[in-house]
Short mmCIF file of C-alpha atoms in Angstrom, two decimals:
data_model
loop_
_atom_site.label_atom_id
_atom_site.label_comp_id
_atom_site.label_asym_id
_atom_site.label_seq_id
_atom_site.Cartn_x
_atom_site.Cartn_y
_atom_site.Cartn_z
CA UNK A 99 -23.56 16.93 -10.25
CA UNK A 100 -19.97 17.38 -7.31
CA UNK A 101 -22.07 15.75 -5.00
CA UNK A 102 -23.05 12.13 -6.65
CA UNK A 103 -18.88 12.64 -8.15
CA UNK A 104 -18.50 13.21 -4.17
CA UNK A 105 -20.37 9.96 -3.05
CA UNK A 106 -18.79 7.32 -6.69
CA UNK A 107 -15.25 9.02 -4.65
CA UNK A 108 -15.71 7.56 -1.39
CA UNK A 109 -17.57 4.89 -2.22
CA UNK A 110 -13.97 3.49 -4.67
CA UNK A 111 -12.07 4.56 -1.73
CA UNK A 112 -8.46 4.90 -2.86
CA UNK A 113 -7.42 7.88 -1.81
CA UNK A 114 -7.99 6.48 2.11
CA UNK A 115 -5.09 3.65 1.23
CA UNK A 116 -1.90 3.73 2.76
CA UNK A 117 0.79 5.16 1.90
CA UNK A 118 -1.14 6.50 -0.48
CA UNK A 119 1.99 9.94 -1.77
CA UNK A 120 4.55 6.72 -1.79
CA UNK A 121 1.92 5.12 -3.43
CA UNK A 122 1.34 7.99 -5.89
CA UNK A 123 4.57 8.93 -6.06
CA UNK A 124 5.67 5.26 -7.86
CA UNK A 125 2.90 5.54 -10.81
CA UNK A 126 4.24 8.84 -11.33
CA UNK A 127 7.87 7.44 -12.30
CA UNK A 128 5.63 4.46 -14.10
CA UNK A 129 3.55 6.07 -15.77
CA UNK A 130 6.73 8.34 -17.32
CA UNK A 131 8.43 5.69 -17.72
CA UNK A 132 6.21 3.82 -19.40
CA UNK A 133 4.79 7.13 -21.74
CA UNK A 134 8.11 7.88 -22.48
CA UNK A 135 9.03 4.08 -23.77
CA UNK A 136 5.54 4.75 -25.80
CA UNK A 137 6.90 8.12 -27.54
CA UNK A 138 10.03 6.42 -28.18
CA UNK A 139 8.78 3.15 -29.82
CA UNK A 140 6.31 5.19 -31.56
CA UNK A 141 8.42 7.49 -32.80
CA UNK A 142 10.74 4.98 -34.05
CA UNK A 143 7.59 3.15 -36.12
CA UNK A 144 6.56 6.30 -37.72
CA UNK A 145 10.09 7.05 -39.09
CA UNK A 146 10.20 4.28 -40.49
CA UNK A 147 6.58 3.89 -42.54
CA UNK A 148 6.51 5.03 -45.75
CA UNK A 149 3.49 6.94 -45.66
CA UNK A 150 2.31 7.19 -41.96
CA UNK A 151 -1.20 7.70 -40.77
CA UNK A 152 -2.09 10.80 -39.14
CA UNK A 153 -3.10 8.04 -36.48
CA UNK A 154 0.77 7.67 -36.74
CA UNK A 155 2.55 11.05 -36.11
CA UNK A 156 0.38 12.00 -33.02
CA UNK A 157 0.44 8.61 -30.62
CA UNK A 158 4.28 10.00 -30.27
CA UNK A 159 3.23 13.37 -29.38
CA UNK A 160 0.60 12.15 -27.02
CA UNK A 161 2.18 9.47 -25.79
CA UNK A 162 4.99 12.39 -25.18
CA UNK A 163 2.81 15.24 -24.21
CA UNK A 164 1.65 12.33 -21.60
CA UNK A 165 4.97 11.62 -20.08
CA UNK A 166 6.08 15.26 -19.85
CA UNK A 167 2.88 15.84 -17.53
CA UNK A 168 3.84 12.41 -15.35
CA UNK A 169 7.64 14.01 -14.65
CA UNK A 170 5.87 17.47 -14.61
CA UNK A 171 3.57 16.12 -11.83
CA UNK A 172 6.27 14.24 -9.54
CA UNK A 173 8.51 16.71 -9.40
CA UNK A 174 6.13 19.83 -8.91
CA UNK A 175 3.13 18.20 -7.06
CA UNK A 176 4.36 15.04 -5.80
CA UNK A 177 7.60 16.35 -4.06
CA UNK A 178 6.10 19.19 -2.53
CA UNK A 179 2.96 18.50 -0.64
CA UNK A 180 0.41 15.47 -0.31
CA UNK A 181 -1.09 13.85 -3.73
CA UNK A 182 -4.74 15.97 -4.40
CA UNK A 183 -7.90 12.78 -4.69
CA UNK A 184 -9.49 14.90 -7.71
CA UNK A 185 -5.51 13.97 -10.17
CA UNK A 186 -5.64 10.77 -8.35
CA UNK A 187 -8.75 9.00 -10.22
CA UNK A 188 -8.26 11.59 -13.17
CA UNK A 189 -4.10 9.91 -13.01
CA UNK A 190 -6.07 5.91 -12.74
CA UNK A 191 -8.93 6.46 -15.45
CA UNK A 192 -5.81 7.84 -17.98
CA UNK A 193 -3.70 5.54 -17.29
CA UNK A 194 -5.44 3.10 -18.65
CA UNK A 195 -7.62 4.19 -21.65
CA UNK A 196 -4.52 5.95 -22.51
CA UNK A 197 -2.53 2.96 -23.18
CA UNK A 198 -5.39 1.28 -25.12
CA UNK A 199 -5.76 4.50 -27.46
CA UNK A 200 -1.82 4.63 -28.18
CA UNK A 201 -1.81 0.39 -28.50
CA UNK A 202 -4.88 0.92 -31.34
CA UNK A 203 -3.56 4.05 -32.73
CA UNK A 204 -0.02 2.47 -33.06
CA UNK A 205 -0.75 -0.97 -33.81
CA UNK A 206 1.86 -1.78 -36.31
CA UNK A 207 4.17 -1.24 -33.24
CA UNK A 208 2.49 -1.06 -30.06
CA UNK A 209 0.11 -4.55 -30.30
CA UNK A 210 2.20 -6.82 -28.58
CA UNK A 211 2.73 -3.82 -25.33
CA UNK A 212 -1.11 -4.21 -24.83
CA UNK A 213 -0.09 -6.89 -21.70
CA UNK A 214 0.97 -3.23 -19.94
CA UNK A 215 -1.98 -2.14 -19.67
CA UNK A 216 -2.89 -5.39 -17.77
CA UNK A 217 0.29 -5.28 -15.39
CA UNK A 218 -1.86 -1.12 -14.74
CA UNK A 219 -5.08 -2.51 -13.90
CA UNK A 220 -3.81 -4.64 -11.70
CA UNK A 221 -1.18 -2.68 -9.22
CA UNK A 222 -3.75 -0.25 -9.51
CA UNK A 223 -5.83 -2.86 -7.46
CA UNK A 224 -2.51 -3.88 -5.54
CA UNK A 225 -2.27 -0.51 -4.73
CA UNK A 226 -5.83 0.71 -3.69
CA UNK A 227 -7.84 -2.28 -3.27
CA UNK A 228 -10.41 -4.01 -5.88
CA UNK A 229 -12.90 -0.94 -6.64
CA UNK A 230 -9.94 0.71 -7.94
CA UNK A 231 -8.75 -2.29 -9.40
CA UNK A 232 -12.75 -2.51 -11.35
CA UNK A 233 -12.44 1.37 -12.27
CA UNK A 234 -9.59 1.05 -13.44
CA UNK A 235 -10.51 -2.10 -15.55
CA UNK A 236 -13.40 -0.68 -16.46
CA UNK A 237 -11.24 2.71 -18.65
CA UNK A 238 -10.00 0.17 -20.60
CA UNK A 239 -11.69 -1.58 -21.35
CA UNK A 240 -15.07 1.86 -22.51
CA UNK A 241 -11.67 2.95 -24.18
CA UNK A 242 -10.93 -0.84 -26.31
CA UNK A 243 -15.11 -0.88 -26.80
CA UNK A 244 -15.16 2.79 -28.61
CA UNK A 245 -11.91 1.49 -30.14
CA UNK A 246 -10.48 -1.55 -31.62
CA UNK A 247 -13.94 -1.74 -33.79
CA UNK A 248 -12.12 1.68 -35.99
CA UNK A 249 -8.55 -0.29 -36.20
CA UNK A 250 -8.83 -2.03 -39.29
CA UNK A 251 -5.65 -3.89 -38.16
CA UNK A 252 -6.85 -5.14 -34.94
CA UNK A 253 -9.71 -6.23 -36.30
CA UNK A 254 -8.06 -7.40 -38.59
CA UNK A 255 -5.19 -9.68 -35.96
CA UNK A 256 -8.52 -12.06 -35.01
CA UNK A 257 -6.34 -13.75 -32.90
CA UNK A 258 -4.39 -11.11 -30.76
CA UNK A 259 -8.03 -9.44 -30.49
CA UNK A 260 -9.76 -12.67 -28.91
CA UNK A 261 -6.11 -12.74 -26.55
CA UNK A 262 -6.74 -9.16 -26.11
CA UNK A 263 -10.08 -9.99 -24.93
CA UNK A 264 -9.10 -12.80 -23.34
CA UNK A 265 -7.20 -10.83 -20.93
CA UNK A 266 -9.93 -8.55 -20.01
CA UNK A 267 -12.00 -10.60 -18.82
CA UNK A 268 -9.41 -13.11 -16.76
CA UNK A 269 -8.62 -9.76 -15.13
CA UNK A 270 -11.26 -9.39 -12.92
CA UNK A 271 -11.88 -13.16 -12.70
CA UNK A 272 -8.35 -13.86 -11.66
CA UNK A 273 -7.01 -11.76 -10.27
CA UNK A 274 -9.73 -10.07 -8.11
CA UNK A 275 -10.42 -12.53 -5.39
CA UNK A 276 -6.36 -12.46 -4.51
CA UNK A 277 -6.43 -9.11 -4.46
CA UNK A 278 -9.38 -8.70 -2.22
CA UNK A 279 -7.40 -11.50 0.22
CA UNK A 280 -4.57 -9.74 0.24
CA UNK A 281 -6.39 -5.96 1.12
CA UNK A 282 -7.52 -8.10 3.59
CA UNK A 283 -4.80 -10.32 5.00
CA UNK A 284 -2.84 -6.64 5.20
CA UNK A 285 -5.45 -4.84 6.76
CA UNK A 286 -5.60 -7.68 9.73
CA UNK A 287 -2.00 -7.69 9.99
CA UNK A 288 -1.76 -3.79 10.57
CA UNK A 289 -4.38 -3.23 12.51
CA UNK A 290 -2.14 -5.94 14.36
CA UNK A 291 0.67 -3.65 14.47
CA UNK A 292 -0.10 -1.00 15.13
CA UNK A 293 -2.77 -1.45 18.32
CA UNK A 294 -2.78 -1.99 21.76
CA UNK A 295 -3.58 -5.81 22.02
CA UNK A 296 -5.25 -4.46 25.92
CA UNK A 297 -7.06 -0.92 25.04
CA UNK A 298 -7.57 -1.64 20.81
CA UNK A 299 -6.00 1.72 21.12
CA UNK A 300 -2.94 2.98 18.59
CA UNK A 301 1.07 2.14 19.80
CA UNK A 302 4.03 3.95 19.01
CA UNK A 303 4.39 2.70 15.74
CA UNK A 304 1.36 4.03 14.81
CA UNK A 305 2.08 6.98 16.63
CA UNK A 306 4.91 7.77 15.05
CA UNK A 307 3.33 8.09 11.08
CA UNK A 308 0.25 9.70 12.55
CA UNK A 309 2.58 12.34 14.55
CA UNK A 310 4.22 12.79 10.61
CA UNK A 311 1.31 12.68 8.79
CA UNK A 312 -0.40 15.63 11.44
CA UNK A 313 2.12 17.49 10.93
CA UNK A 314 2.16 17.83 6.80
CA UNK A 315 -1.75 18.49 7.56
CA UNK A 316 -0.50 21.36 10.79
CA UNK A 317 2.12 22.34 7.77
CA UNK A 318 -0.16 23.44 5.02
CA UNK A 319 -3.07 24.77 7.03
CA UNK A 320 -0.44 26.81 9.50
CA UNK A 321 -2.28 25.56 12.78
CA UNK A 322 -0.76 24.14 16.46
CA UNK A 323 -0.32 20.27 16.99
CA UNK A 324 -1.03 19.86 20.69
CA UNK A 325 0.87 16.58 21.90
CA UNK A 326 -0.46 15.46 24.74
CA UNK A 327 1.09 12.82 26.65
CA UNK A 328 -0.62 11.71 30.45
CA UNK A 329 1.10 8.94 32.59
CA UNK A 330 -1.21 7.34 35.29
CA UNK A 331 0.53 7.94 39.04
CA UNK A 332 0.25 5.56 41.77
CA UNK A 333 -1.17 2.79 38.97
CA UNK A 334 2.31 0.46 40.26
CA UNK A 335 0.43 0.34 43.85
CA UNK A 336 -2.14 -0.93 42.06
CA UNK A 337 -0.80 -4.10 40.29
CA UNK A 338 0.56 -4.93 43.91
CA UNK A 339 -2.34 -4.50 46.22
CA UNK A 340 -5.39 -5.74 43.20
CA UNK A 341 -3.63 -7.62 41.48
CA UNK A 342 -3.01 -7.06 37.31
CA UNK A 343 -6.79 -8.28 36.94
CA UNK A 344 -7.55 -5.12 38.13
CA UNK A 345 -5.21 -3.34 36.58
CA UNK A 346 -5.55 -4.27 33.04
CA UNK A 347 -9.32 -3.13 33.51
CA UNK A 348 -8.64 0.40 34.54
CA UNK A 349 -6.42 0.91 32.16
CA UNK A 350 -9.19 -0.36 29.44
CA UNK A 351 -11.45 2.18 31.54
CA UNK A 352 -9.11 4.82 30.87
CA UNK A 353 -8.63 4.18 28.36
CA UNK A 354 -12.60 4.21 26.60
CA UNK A 355 -12.59 7.85 29.13
CA UNK A 356 -10.14 9.24 27.65
CA UNK A 357 -12.37 8.30 23.85
CA UNK A 358 -15.02 9.52 24.71
CA UNK A 359 -12.89 13.30 25.67
CA UNK A 360 -11.34 13.10 22.37
CA UNK A 361 -13.00 15.07 19.39
CA UNK A 362 -13.56 14.03 16.31
CA UNK A 363 -10.19 14.22 14.47
CA UNK A 364 -7.91 13.90 17.06
CA UNK A 365 -5.15 10.41 17.75
CA UNK A 366 -5.25 8.38 20.91
CA UNK A 367 -2.44 6.14 21.58
CA UNK A 368 -0.90 3.27 24.31
CA UNK A 369 2.83 4.11 24.23
CA UNK A 370 3.81 2.60 27.02
CA UNK A 371 1.96 0.28 30.62
CA UNK A 372 0.31 3.17 31.60
CA UNK A 373 0.82 6.05 28.76
CA UNK A 374 -1.27 7.51 26.60
CA UNK A 375 -0.61 10.15 23.76
CA UNK A 376 -3.34 12.35 22.58
CA UNK A 377 -2.65 14.74 19.34
CA UNK A 378 -4.99 17.46 19.16
CA UNK A 379 -4.32 18.97 15.51
CA UNK A 380 -5.72 21.78 13.67
CA UNK A 381 -5.57 24.52 16.98
CA UNK A 382 -5.67 28.15 15.92
CA UNK A 383 -2.01 29.69 16.13
CA UNK A 384 -2.50 32.35 18.74
CA UNK A 385 -5.43 30.95 20.52
CA UNK A 386 -4.31 27.35 20.72
CA UNK A 387 -2.30 26.94 23.82
CA UNK A 388 -4.73 27.72 26.11
CA UNK A 389 -7.29 24.60 24.43
CA UNK A 390 -4.44 22.63 24.32
CA UNK A 391 -4.48 23.19 28.12
CA UNK A 392 -8.55 23.22 28.63
CA UNK A 393 -8.25 19.60 27.01
CA UNK A 394 -5.55 18.27 29.05
CA UNK A 395 -7.37 19.04 32.30
CA UNK A 396 -10.29 18.21 31.05
CA UNK A 397 -8.72 14.82 30.51
CA UNK A 398 -7.19 14.75 34.18
CA UNK A 399 -10.33 15.51 35.25
CA UNK A 400 -12.05 12.76 33.87
CA UNK A 401 -9.05 10.10 34.25
CA UNK A 402 -9.07 10.39 37.85
CA UNK A 403 -12.95 10.24 38.45
CA UNK A 404 -12.31 7.18 36.71
CA UNK A 405 -9.69 5.52 38.98
CA UNK A 406 -11.96 6.29 41.55
CA UNK A 407 -14.59 4.78 40.98
CA UNK A 408 -12.50 1.48 40.52
CA UNK A 409 -9.91 2.11 42.79
CA UNK A 410 -11.02 4.76 45.05
CA UNK A 411 -8.10 3.73 48.08
CA UNK A 412 -5.43 3.34 45.47
CA UNK A 413 -5.37 7.28 45.18
CA UNK A 414 -5.16 6.98 41.32
CA UNK A 415 -4.57 9.85 39.64
CA UNK A 416 -2.96 11.76 35.94
CA UNK A 417 0.23 14.27 35.49
CA UNK A 418 0.34 15.78 31.75
CA UNK A 419 2.70 17.28 29.65
CA UNK A 420 1.77 19.57 26.24
CA UNK A 421 3.73 20.42 24.06
CA UNK A 422 2.16 22.21 21.22
CA UNK A 423 4.62 22.53 17.65
CA UNK A 424 4.40 25.16 14.95
CA UNK A 425 5.88 25.34 12.10
CA UNK A 426 9.74 26.40 12.40
CA UNK A 427 9.86 25.01 16.15
CA UNK A 428 13.94 24.71 16.35
CA UNK A 429 14.02 22.38 19.73
CA UNK A 430 11.60 19.10 17.28
CA UNK A 431 13.19 18.37 14.33
CA UNK A 432 12.15 15.28 14.83
CA UNK A 433 8.50 13.41 15.03
CA UNK A 434 9.59 11.31 18.38
CA UNK A 435 10.70 14.95 19.87
CA UNK A 436 7.33 15.98 20.54
CA UNK A 437 7.08 13.71 22.32
CA UNK A 438 10.28 13.54 23.94
CA UNK A 439 9.11 17.14 25.23
CA UNK A 440 5.88 15.72 26.16
CA UNK A 441 7.57 13.76 28.32
CA UNK A 442 10.20 16.22 29.89
CA UNK A 443 6.81 17.87 30.52
CA UNK A 444 5.20 15.48 32.05
CA UNK A 445 7.86 14.71 34.72
CA UNK A 446 7.41 18.63 35.64
CA UNK A 447 3.85 17.87 36.69
CA UNK A 448 4.83 14.74 38.67
CA UNK A 449 7.32 17.01 40.39
CA UNK A 450 5.23 19.35 41.20
CA UNK A 451 2.71 17.23 42.65
CA UNK A 452 0.84 15.00 40.49
CA UNK A 453 -2.70 15.26 38.87
CA UNK A 454 -2.18 18.34 37.03
CA UNK A 455 -1.31 19.05 33.52
CA UNK A 456 2.01 21.27 32.54
CA UNK A 457 2.61 23.00 29.45
CA UNK A 458 5.95 22.78 28.44
#
């Protein structure tokens, strides 16, 4: 059962969305506001009804409980750590399903609020993609199919019921292609803004965001994050004597060579003309610095071998600076401080004779 569920979650892919934590906090605030409004409106309707039914009393309580869940999730979970994958998908389903439950359970006051369901479904799609929109839509559609035939009010309001059914058809037909196009264009723009056009690696902007996320993961796991900055020695000689075309070819080959040294989960970026930054996370606290030094030494050797193969006369090598960050390090308060500290170590390597890696 667990494996099919994991495959389903992987297929939907909402947990892989950019800025997922920010989206989840925004959804939690929206969830708390909508359910609180439903609780207040339905409580007022039940109080004014001469003979409130059991559902008239249950829906305000259910809405109030969901409001409390949303507030607690926002204040005590999302504010302290990343959103859990399970809770993300549970709320995607519950938001739509419970909106239908409220509208059907207290139709005298909430029937006119059914377009809220459309807003929830469409916003899910805009945040997480077309498949997530379909998941949210399916939760609402199944809840409606199960509950609407049991409601005398909805069956008697033929025009209202028809408008609800039309809305459920319009959502995927009208908004599906729009959401697909939106995510495709957004993805293309993100790649263009966050990547280096020559090597295809990430750029400084993407690197800074990745450092922030890597620090959060290392903080949760109690591991080290190694920031390695590599600078090509004598690269200017290549451009001045052999031309920029050869210089660009060297950068492409060096980028590919460093990538071959990377483990799964490592992150490589080009942040300047001949500067590359490699992030290695998940290193053990005890032996992490030694492992980082070994990785950097290997990359330095690979870069020099790659350069010697293409431009042997230029004597191109690589100098590297390494900074290992752990929770509580006072020297690196900001994410950009890690790059600065690795940069200082790199210049120490250059002063020490080039073609080597120095630990900060």
